[in-house]
Coordinates of C-alpha atoms in Angstrom, one line a residue:
Chain A
M30 CA -25.2 -25.5 173.8
N31 CA -24.4 -23.3 176.4
K32 CA -22.8 -24.5 179.2
N33 CA -22.5 -21.3 181.3
H34 CA -25.6 -20.0 183.1
A35 CA -24.2 -16.5 182.8
T36 CA -24.5 -14.2 185.6
S37 CA -26.9 -16.5 187.5
V38 CA -26.5 -15.8 191.0
G39 CA -25.3 -19.3 191.9
G40 CA -26.6 -18.7 195.2
T41 CA -28.3 -22.0 195.8
K42 CA -26.7 -25.2 197.0
S43 CA -27.6 -27.2 194.0
H44 CA -25.6 -24.3 191.8
R45 CA -23.1 -25.0 193.8
I46 CA -22.8 -28.6 193.6
F47 CA -23.4 -28.2 189.9
L48 CA -20.7 -25.7 189.7
L49 CA -18.1 -27.8 191.4
L50 CA -18.7 -30.8 189.4
K51 CA -18.7 -28.9 186.3
D52 CA -15.4 -27.7 187.4
A53 CA -14.2 -31.4 188.1
I54 CA -15.7 -32.2 184.8
L55 CA -13.9 -29.5 182.8
S56 CA -10.8 -29.5 184.6
G57 CA -10.2 -33.4 183.5
R58 CA -10.6 -34.9 187.1
L59 CA -13.7 -36.4 186.2
P60 CA -12.8 -37.6 182.9
A61 CA -15.3 -38.9 179.7
G62 CA -16.8 -42.4 180.8
S63 CA -16.0 -41.7 184.3
K64 CA -19.2 -42.1 187.0
L65 CA -20.1 -39.3 189.2
P66 CA -20.5 -40.5 193.1
G67 CA -23.9 -41.6 194.0
E68 CA -26.3 -38.9 194.9
N69 CA -26.4 -40.7 198.9
K70 CA -22.6 -40.1 198.7
L71 CA -23.0 -36.5 197.4
A72 CA -25.4 -35.5 199.7
E73 CA -23.9 -36.5 202.8
Q74 CA -20.6 -35.3 201.7
H75 CA -22.2 -31.8 201.1
G76 CA -24.7 -31.8 203.8
V77 CA -27.3 -31.6 201.9
S78 CA -30.6 -33.5 200.4
R79 CA -30.8 -35.8 197.9
V80 CA -33.5 -33.4 196.1
T81 CA -30.7 -30.7 195.8
V82 CA -28.2 -33.1 194.6
R83 CA -30.4 -34.7 191.9
R84 CA -31.1 -31.1 190.6
A85 CA -27.1 -30.2 190.1
M86 CA -27.4 -33.8 188.4
E87 CA -30.3 -32.5 186.5
A88 CA -28.5 -28.9 185.6
L89 CA -25.0 -31.2 184.6
R90 CA -27.1 -33.4 182.0
E91 CA -29.1 -30.5 180.5
T92 CA -25.5 -28.7 179.9
G93 CA -24.3 -31.8 178.0
L94 CA -22.0 -33.0 180.6
V95 CA -23.2 -36.1 181.7
D96 CA -25.3 -38.9 180.8
R97 CA -28.1 -40.1 183.2
R98 CA -29.3 -43.6 183.0
P99 CA -31.4 -45.6 185.5
G100 CA -29.5 -48.2 186.9
L101 CA -26.3 -47.0 185.5
G102 CA -25.6 -43.8 187.2
T103 CA -24.5 -40.7 186.1
V104 CA -21.8 -40.9 183.4
V105 CA -19.4 -38.0 182.0
L106 CA -19.6 -37.4 178.7
E107 CA -16.6 -36.6 175.8
Q108 CA -16.6 -32.8 176.0
P109 CA -16.8 -31.5 172.3
L110 CA -13.4 -30.0 171.3
D111 CA -14.9 -26.9 170.1
A112 CA -13.7 -25.2 173.6
T113 CA -10.6 -25.1 172.3
V114 CA -7.8 -24.1 175.3
M115 CA -5.3 -21.6 174.0
T116 CA -2.2 -22.2 175.8
A117 CA 0.4 -19.2 176.2
S118 CA 4.2 -19.9 176.6
V119 CA 5.7 -17.9 179.5
S120 CA 9.0 -17.2 177.3
N121 CA 7.0 -15.6 174.8
L122 CA 4.1 -14.7 176.5
L123 CA 3.6 -10.8 175.0
P124 CA 4.9 -11.6 171.1
N125 CA 1.8 -14.7 171.5
M126 CA -0.5 -11.9 172.8
V127 CA 0.3 -9.9 169.4
K128 CA -0.4 -12.9 167.2
M129 CA -3.4 -13.6 169.2
S130 CA -4.7 -10.1 168.9
Q131 CA -4.5 -10.7 165.4
A132 CA -7.0 -13.6 165.3
S133 CA -8.8 -12.5 168.2
R134 CA -11.2 -9.6 168.9
V135 CA -11.1 -6.9 171.5
R136 CA -14.4 -5.6 173.4
L137 CA -13.2 -2.2 175.1
L138 CA -15.6 -1.9 178.0
E139 CA -14.1 1.0 179.8
F140 CA -11.3 3.9 179.0
C141 CA -10.5 6.5 181.1
Y142 CA -8.0 8.8 183.1
V143 CA -8.1 8.2 187.0
K144 CA -6.1 8.3 190.2
P145 CA -4.3 4.8 190.4
P146 CA -5.0 2.6 193.4
E147 CA -2.1 2.4 195.7
S148 CA -1.1 -0.6 194.9
V149 CA -0.6 0.3 191.0
R150 CA 1.0 3.7 192.2
E151 CA 3.5 2.1 194.1
S152 CA 4.5 -0.7 191.5
L153 CA 4.6 1.9 188.7
G154 CA 6.4 4.0 190.9
L155 CA 4.3 7.0 190.5
R156 CA 4.5 10.2 192.4
D157 CA 1.2 11.1 194.5
G158 CA -1.1 13.0 192.2
E159 CA 0.0 11.5 189.2
R160 CA -2.6 10.2 186.8
V161 CA -3.0 7.1 185.2
Q162 CA -5.2 5.6 182.0
R163 CA -7.6 2.7 182.8
S164 CA -8.9 1.0 180.3
T165 CA -10.8 -2.5 180.7
R166 CA -10.9 -5.3 177.8
V167 CA -12.4 -8.5 176.8
R168 CA -10.5 -10.7 174.5
M169 CA -12.4 -13.0 172.4
A170 CA -11.4 -15.6 170.1
D171 CA -14.4 -17.2 167.6
D172 CA -16.8 -14.6 169.3
K173 CA -16.0 -16.5 172.9
P174 CA -14.5 -14.0 175.5
F175 CA -11.4 -15.5 177.5
S176 CA -9.7 -13.0 179.6
Y177 CA -11.1 -9.8 181.1
L178 CA -8.2 -7.3 181.5
V179 CA -7.6 -4.1 183.4
T180 CA -4.5 -1.9 182.7
H181 CA -3.3 1.1 183.8
V182 CA -0.4 3.2 182.0
P183 CA 1.0 6.3 183.3
E184 CA -1.0 9.3 181.9
H185 CA 1.9 10.6 180.5
I186 CA 2.5 7.6 177.7
A187 CA -0.8 7.1 177.4
L188 CA -1.6 10.4 175.7
H189 CA 0.3 9.1 173.0
Y190 CA -2.6 6.7 171.5
N191 CA -6.7 7.3 172.0
E192 CA -9.9 5.0 172.7
A193 CA -9.8 3.8 169.0
D194 CA -6.3 2.8 169.0
L195 CA -6.8 0.5 172.1
A196 CA -9.8 -0.9 170.8
S197 CA -8.0 -2.2 167.6
M198 CA -4.6 -2.7 168.5
P199 CA -2.2 -4.4 171.5
L200 CA -1.8 -2.3 174.3
F201 CA 2.1 -3.7 173.8
A202 CA 2.4 -2.3 170.4
L203 CA 0.7 1.0 171.4
L204 CA 3.5 1.0 174.0
E205 CA 6.6 0.6 171.5
R206 CA 4.6 3.2 169.1
S207 CA 4.9 5.8 172.1
G208 CA 8.3 5.2 172.1
V209 CA 8.7 3.2 175.2
L210 CA 11.7 1.1 175.6
V211 CA 10.5 -1.9 177.1
D212 CA 13.0 -3.8 179.3
H213 CA 11.9 -6.4 181.8
A214 CA 8.7 -7.6 183.5
S215 CA 7.5 -8.8 186.4
Q216 CA 4.4 -11.4 186.6
T217 CA 2.5 -13.4 189.3
I218 CA 0.1 -16.0 188.5
S219 CA -2.7 -16.8 191.3
A220 CA -6.3 -18.0 190.8
T221 CA -9.9 -16.3 191.7
L222 CA -13.2 -15.9 191.7
A223 CA -15.6 -14.6 189.1
S224 CA -17.3 -11.5 190.4
H225 CA -20.5 -9.9 189.0
D226 CA -19.2 -7.7 186.6
V227 CA -16.5 -10.3 185.4
A228 CA -18.7 -13.0 185.0
T229 CA -21.0 -11.2 183.1
A230 CA -18.3 -9.9 180.6
L231 CA -16.9 -13.6 180.3
D232 CA -20.0 -15.4 180.0
V233 CA -19.7 -17.5 183.3
S234 CA -21.2 -18.1 186.6
V235 CA -20.5 -15.6 189.4
G236 CA -17.9 -17.6 191.7
S237 CA -16.3 -19.4 188.7
P238 CA -12.5 -20.3 189.0
L239 CA -10.4 -17.9 187.0
I240 CA -6.5 -17.8 186.5
A241 CA -5.8 -14.2 187.9
L242 CA -2.3 -13.0 186.4
T243 CA -0.8 -9.4 187.5
R244 CA 1.8 -8.0 185.2
V245 CA 4.3 -4.7 185.5
V246 CA 6.1 -4.0 182.8
Y247 CA 8.9 -1.5 183.0
D248 CA 11.4 0.4 180.5
Q249 CA 15.5 0.8 180.6
E250 CA 15.3 3.2 183.4
G251 CA 13.2 0.8 185.7
R252 CA 10.4 2.9 185.5
G253 CA 7.1 1.2 185.3
V254 CA 5.0 1.5 182.3
E255 CA 2.3 -0.7 182.3
H256 CA 0.3 -2.5 185.3
L257 CA -2.0 -5.5 184.1
D258 CA -4.7 -7.3 186.0
A259 CA -5.5 -10.2 183.6
L260 CA -8.5 -12.6 184.2
Y261 CA -8.4 -15.9 182.1
R262 CA -11.2 -18.7 181.4
P263 CA -9.4 -21.8 182.6
D264 CA -11.8 -23.9 180.1
R265 CA -10.2 -21.5 176.9
Y266 CA -7.1 -20.3 178.3
R267 CA -4.1 -21.8 180.0
I268 CA -0.1 -20.8 180.7
Q269 CA 2.2 -23.5 179.6
I270 CA 5.9 -23.8 181.0
D271 CA 8.6 -26.4 179.7
L272 CA 11.6 -27.0 181.5
N273 CA 15.2 -28.3 180.6
R274 CA 17.3 -29.7 183.4
T275 CA 20.5 -28.3 182.9
G276 CA 23.7 -27.5 185.3
D277 CA 26.3 -30.2 186.6
E278 CA 25.8 -32.6 189.2
E279 CA 26.3 -30.3 192.1
A280 CA 24.2 -27.1 190.6
R281 CA 21.6 -28.8 188.8
Y282 CA 18.2 -25.9 187.9
W283 CA 15.6 -25.8 185.6
E284 CA 15.9 -23.7 182.6
P285 CA 12.8 -22.4 180.4
M286 CA 12.7 -24.3 176.9
P287 CA 12.2 -22.0 173.6
P288 CA 9.4 -22.8 171.8
A289 CA 11.3 -24.4 169.0
A290 CA 13.2 -26.5 171.7
R291 CA 10.0 -27.6 172.8
Q292 CA 8.1 -29.0 169.6
A293 CA 11.5 -31.1 168.9
R294 CA 11.5 -32.5 172.1
R295 CA 7.7 -33.2 171.9
K296 CA 8.4 -35.3 168.8
R297 CA 11.8 -37.1 170.3
S298 CA 9.1 -37.9 173.1
R299 CA 6.6 -39.3 171.0
K300 CA 8.8 -41.2 169.1
A301 CA 10.4 -42.8 172.4
Chain B
M3 CA -8.5 -15.6 214.2
N4 CA -9.3 -18.2 211.6
K5 CA -10.4 -16.8 208.4
N6 CA -11.8 -19.9 207.0
H7 CA -14.9 -21.7 207.7
A8 CA -13.2 -24.9 206.7
T9 CA -15.3 -27.2 205.1
S10 CA -18.7 -25.7 205.5
V11 CA -21.0 -26.1 202.7
G12 CA -20.9 -22.9 201.4
G13 CA -24.3 -23.4 200.2
T14 CA -26.2 -20.3 201.0
K15 CA -26.6 -17.0 198.9
S16 CA -25.3 -15.3 202.1
H17 CA -21.8 -17.3 202.5
R18 CA -21.7 -17.3 198.4
I19 CA -21.5 -13.4 198.9
F20 CA -19.2 -13.8 201.9
L21 CA -17.0 -16.1 199.4
L22 CA -16.8 -13.8 196.9
L23 CA -15.9 -10.3 199.0
K24 CA -13.3 -12.6 200.7
D25 CA -11.7 -13.3 197.8
A26 CA -11.9 -9.4 196.6
I27 CA -10.2 -8.6 199.7
L28 CA -7.2 -11.0 200.2
S29 CA -6.3 -10.6 196.7
G30 CA -6.1 -7.2 196.8
R31 CA -8.9 -6.0 194.4
L32 CA -10.5 -4.2 197.7
P33 CA -7.5 -2.8 199.5
A34 CA -7.0 -1.6 202.9
G35 CA -9.3 1.5 203.6
S36 CA -11.7 1.1 200.6
K37 CA -15.6 0.9 201.2
L38 CA -17.4 -2.1 200.1
P39 CA -20.6 -1.3 197.8
G40 CA -23.6 -0.3 199.5
E41 CA -26.0 -3.1 200.8
N42 CA -29.0 -1.9 198.4
K43 CA -26.2 -2.2 195.6
L44 CA -24.8 -5.6 196.5
A45 CA -28.0 -7.0 197.4
E46 CA -29.7 -6.0 193.4
Q47 CA -26.3 -6.9 191.8
H48 CA -26.6 -10.6 193.4
G49 CA -30.4 -10.7 193.0
V50 CA -30.8 -11.6 197.0
S51 CA -32.5 -9.2 199.5
R52 CA -30.7 -7.0 202.3
V53 CA -30.8 -9.4 204.5
T54 CA -28.9 -11.5 203.0
V55 CA -26.6 -9.1 202.1
R56 CA -26.2 -7.9 206.0
R57 CA -25.6 -11.6 206.9
A58 CA -22.3 -11.8 204.6
M59 CA -21.2 -8.5 205.4
E60 CA -21.5 -9.7 209.3
A61 CA -19.8 -12.9 208.5
L62 CA -16.8 -10.5 206.7
R63 CA -16.6 -8.8 210.7
E64 CA -16.5 -11.6 212.6
T65 CA -13.5 -13.1 210.4
G66 CA -11.8 -9.5 210.6
L67 CA -11.5 -8.5 207.5
V68 CA -13.5 -5.5 207.4
D69 CA -15.0 -3.0 210.1
R70 CA -18.4 -1.8 210.3
R71 CA -19.7 1.8 210.9
P72 CA -22.9 3.0 211.4
G73 CA -23.3 6.2 209.0
L74 CA -19.4 5.1 207.6
G75 CA -20.4 2.0 205.7
T76 CA -18.2 -1.4 205.7
V77 CA -14.7 -0.6 205.5
V78 CA -11.9 -3.3 204.7
L79 CA -9.2 -3.4 207.5
E80 CA -5.5 -4.1 207.1
Q81 CA -4.3 -8.2 206.7
P82 CA -2.0 -9.2 209.0
L83 CA 1.0 -10.4 207.5
D84 CA 1.2 -13.5 209.6
A85 CA -0.4 -14.6 206.3
T86 CA 2.9 -14.8 204.1
V87 CA 2.5 -15.2 200.5
M88 CA 5.4 -17.8 199.3
T89 CA 6.2 -17.2 195.5
A90 CA 8.1 -19.8 193.5
S91 CA 10.1 -18.5 190.6
V92 CA 9.7 -20.6 187.4
S93 CA 13.0 -21.5 186.2
N94 CA 13.7 -22.8 189.8
L95 CA 10.5 -24.3 190.8
L96 CA 11.9 -27.9 191.7
P97 CA 15.0 -26.5 193.5
N98 CA 12.6 -24.3 195.4
M99 CA 10.8 -27.2 196.4
V100 CA 13.5 -28.8 197.7
K101 CA 14.5 -26.0 200.0
M102 CA 10.9 -25.1 201.1
S103 CA 10.3 -28.7 202.0
Q104 CA 13.5 -28.5 204.5
A105 CA 11.4 -25.5 206.0
S106 CA 7.7 -26.8 205.9
R107 CA 6.1 -30.2 206.8
V108 CA 4.2 -32.8 204.8
R109 CA 1.2 -34.7 205.7
L110 CA 1.1 -38.4 203.8
L111 CA -2.5 -38.5 203.1
E112 CA -2.3 -41.5 200.7
F113 CA 0.3 -44.0 199.4
C114 CA -1.0 -46.8 197.1
Y115 CA -0.5 -48.7 194.2
V116 CA -3.4 -48.6 191.5
K117 CA -4.1 -48.6 187.8
P118 CA -3.7 -44.7 186.6
P119 CA -6.4 -42.9 185.2
E120 CA -6.2 -42.5 181.0
S121 CA -4.8 -39.1 181.0
V122 CA -2.4 -39.9 183.4
R123 CA -1.4 -43.2 181.7
E124 CA -1.2 -41.5 178.2
S125 CA 0.9 -38.5 179.5
L126 CA 3.2 -40.9 181.3
G127 CA 3.5 -43.1 178.1
L128 CA 2.7 -46.1 180.0
R129 CA 1.5 -49.7 178.2
D130 CA -2.0 -50.9 179.3
G131 CA -1.9 -52.7 182.5
E132 CA 1.1 -50.6 184.1
R133 CA 0.2 -49.9 187.2
V134 CA 1.4 -46.0 189.2
Q135 CA 2.3 -45.3 192.5
R136 CA -0.5 -42.7 193.7
S137 CA 0.4 -40.3 196.5
T138 CA -1.3 -37.6 198.3
R139 CA 0.5 -35.1 200.2
V140 CA -0.3 -31.8 201.9
R141 CA 2.6 -29.6 202.5
M142 CA 2.7 -27.1 204.9
A143 CA 4.6 -24.3 206.2
D144 CA 4.5 -22.8 209.7
D145 CA 1.7 -25.4 210.7
K146 CA -0.7 -24.0 208.1
P147 CA -1.6 -26.2 204.5
F148 CA -0.7 -24.5 201.4
S149 CA -0.3 -27.4 198.8
Y150 CA -2.4 -30.4 198.0
L151 CA -0.3 -32.6 195.8
V152 CA -1.7 -36.0 193.8
T153 CA 1.7 -37.6 192.0
H154 CA 1.5 -40.8 189.9
V155 CA 4.9 -42.4 189.5
P156 CA 5.3 -45.6 187.3
E157 CA 5.4 -48.5 189.5
H158 CA 9.0 -49.8 188.6
I159 CA 10.5 -46.4 189.9
A160 CA 8.3 -46.3 193.0
L161 CA 9.3 -49.5 194.5
H162 CA 13.1 -48.0 195.0
Y163 CA 11.4 -45.7 198.3
N164 CA 8.6 -46.3 200.5
E165 CA 5.7 -44.5 202.3
A166 CA 8.1 -43.1 205.1
D167 CA 10.6 -42.1 202.7
L168 CA 7.8 -39.9 201.0
A169 CA 6.5 -38.9 204.2
S170 CA 9.8 -37.1 204.5
M171 CA 11.6 -36.5 201.5
P172 CA 10.6 -34.2 198.5
L173 CA 9.5 -37.0 195.5
F174 CA 12.1 -35.3 193.5
A175 CA 15.1 -36.3 195.4
L176 CA 13.6 -39.9 195.5
L177 CA 13.6 -40.1 191.9
E178 CA 17.1 -38.8 191.8
R179 CA 18.1 -41.4 194.1
S180 CA 16.1 -44.2 192.4
G181 CA 18.4 -43.7 189.4
V182 CA 16.2 -41.6 187.3
L183 CA 17.8 -39.1 185.1
V184 CA 15.4 -36.6 185.2
D185 CA 15.5 -34.3 181.9
H186 CA 12.8 -32.0 181.2
A187 CA 9.3 -31.4 182.2
S188 CA 6.3 -29.7 181.1
Q189 CA 3.8 -28.0 183.5
T190 CA 0.4 -26.3 182.9
I191 CA -0.8 -23.7 185.3
S192 CA -4.6 -23.3 185.7
A193 CA -7.5 -22.5 187.9
T194 CA -10.1 -24.5 190.1
L195 CA -12.7 -24.8 192.9
A196 CA -11.8 -26.7 196.0
S197 CA -13.6 -29.9 196.1
H198 CA -14.9 -31.4 199.5
D199 CA -11.7 -33.2 200.2
V200 CA -9.6 -30.4 199.2
A201 CA -11.3 -28.0 201.1
T202 CA -11.2 -30.2 204.4
A203 CA -7.5 -30.9 203.9
L204 CA -6.2 -27.1 202.9
D205 CA -8.8 -25.8 205.5
V206 CA -10.6 -23.5 203.1
S207 CA -14.2 -23.0 202.1
V208 CA -15.6 -26.0 199.5
G209 CA -16.0 -23.6 196.2
S210 CA -12.6 -21.2 197.0
P211 CA -10.3 -20.6 194.2
L212 CA -7.1 -22.7 194.1
I213 CA -4.4 -22.4 191.5
A214 CA -4.1 -25.6 189.7
L215 CA -0.7 -27.0 188.2
T216 CA -0.2 -30.0 186.5
R217 CA 3.4 -31.1 185.7
V218 CA 4.8 -34.0 184.0
V219 CA 8.7 -34.7 184.0
Y220 CA 10.6 -37.1 181.8
D221 CA 13.8 -38.7 181.6
Q222 CA 16.6 -38.6 178.8
E223 CA 14.9 -41.1 177.2
G224 CA 11.3 -39.1 177.4
R225 CA 9.6 -41.7 179.3
G226 CA 7.2 -39.9 182.0
V227 CA 8.6 -40.7 185.3
E228 CA 6.6 -38.5 187.1
H229 CA 2.9 -36.7 186.8
L230 CA 2.6 -34.2 189.5
D231 CA -1.6 -32.4 190.1
A232 CA -1.0 -29.5 192.5
L233 CA -3.0 -27.3 194.0
Y234 CA -2.3 -24.2 195.7
R235 CA -4.1 -21.8 198.3
P236 CA -3.6 -18.5 196.6
D237 CA -3.7 -16.5 199.9
R238 CA -0.6 -18.5 200.6
Y239 CA 1.6 -19.3 197.5
R240 CA 1.7 -17.8 194.2
I241 CA 4.0 -18.3 191.2
Q242 CA 6.3 -15.4 190.1
I243 CA 7.9 -15.1 186.7
D244 CA 10.3 -12.5 185.7
L245 CA 11.3 -11.5 182.1
N246 CA 13.9 -10.0 180.3
R247 CA 13.0 -8.3 176.5
T248 CA 16.1 -9.4 174.7
G249 CA 16.8 -9.7 170.7
D250 CA 17.2 -7.0 168.2
E251 CA 14.9 -4.7 166.3
E252 CA 13.0 -7.1 164.1
A253 CA 12.9 -10.2 166.6
R254 CA 12.3 -9.0 170.1
Y255 CA 10.9 -11.7 172.3
W256 CA 10.9 -12.3 176.2
E257 CA 13.6 -14.2 178.4
P258 CA 13.1 -15.5 181.5
M259 CA 15.2 -13.6 184.2
P260 CA 17.5 -15.9 186.4
P261 CA 16.9 -15.5 190.3
A262 CA 20.3 -13.6 190.7
A263 CA 19.7 -11.1 188.0
R264 CA 16.1 -10.7 189.2
Q265 CA 17.7 -9.5 192.7
A266 CA 19.7 -6.9 191.0
R267 CA 17.0 -5.9 188.9
R268 CA 14.7 -5.1 191.6
K269 CA 17.7 -3.0 193.6
R270 CA 17.8 -0.9 190.4
S271 CA 14.2 -0.6 189.7
R272 CA 13.8 0.8 193.5
K273 CA 16.6 3.4 193.0
A274 CA 15.2 4.6 189.7

């Protein structure tokens, strides 16, 4: 059962409504057992005809997201657990990626040397004219794609490894093998829509929501050694951040929890 | 100049292409000065006619995102800086929210007592039949909405404050005023599409990408005291996480950087 009409244009009104309702179901806003709004209400809300709404409902039924019964309306079905959501914790994001890469497979879509886009050149602190190696990879787990990764690495570092290395080892390990002393990283998390190429690679509809993460990694001298633009399917990957409240009365603040403490905490919470 | 066709259905093919290209521009994937693909290429990629593509291009021009010159094609324009992007750092996410709330304004859309959805009941650890207070708020900066917040708080805590309190004070401050000893929190970051109601409240098109954050806050006994579903406009809000690489050779890991260290580091990086 494939829930994605991969790379379909998503241009019709009924497909738009299908995408919105699918997103609401997969994100848990419409949980299993809940009833969708009536056709009339949806038609009014979206300024479309009932026929258009009915077509969207039919597409939801065909993809196994809802059941439709005369007189009972449209009810959200329990989703099978095979769509496992991976979670990455922030404090060990990169080690996780290494572990993950042992269990997951990579498709290398592109490997080339180019003049970097201005924003990448600036954030890596490169001089005008310095080239970078650009690679585009899709990471899969259980043969299902979950992330689309575009990386830029300064040429003098990237020359230490080749295409075959990148198709089989995580970039982070290759950087360290190249003698780079990784020191700190800056990350920004945002959201975006799947463009045509990305939708094809990640097997989602054009216009689907994606988690967007940009990371710049620096060495001990403060030089940029890697620029990553990562896009994640939210139904297969999420970012998890657990925090502790610490500090004294006057200056209380939040501190990220290390993974071990988190597990102990979970058990305590469950018992409580 | 309003870049958002608020609450328009987004149902036509040209509007879909407009949304995708707008997202690529506002996210920086198509930077100022870069040229959009030609009409033929876009038409082919999306399986639509050139007329449809031209309509999308025209909408981009009208909203001030691109310039179109005969013979030169469609070029992305520099975006005015008034669309300031707020960034929240993870380690001080809540204190930031408190500071932010002093500079920002809140619209309280809903305040009521309800039976919680099953997922909220479970994550707050409530007994069957226990009610919660649900509130829906929109936070604005410079009179522009940037976040849509739905919170659920167990009734016995929520009875300590009223609608007027919530319209003027951050929920977190109200919890502490109510005698709750906040201890730890669990957060998950994802991405979603703007539904009809959310799009209206945040002044974006239906189907626009949004950052989705779910947070559950616990007290010292491990009891859930707040469940938050937050949606953020990615063009006005981003989540920033800076990390340090620490530990010895065999077990290196990433540790979130406190804000002070981060600033010092930035200065060092700039000098390098």
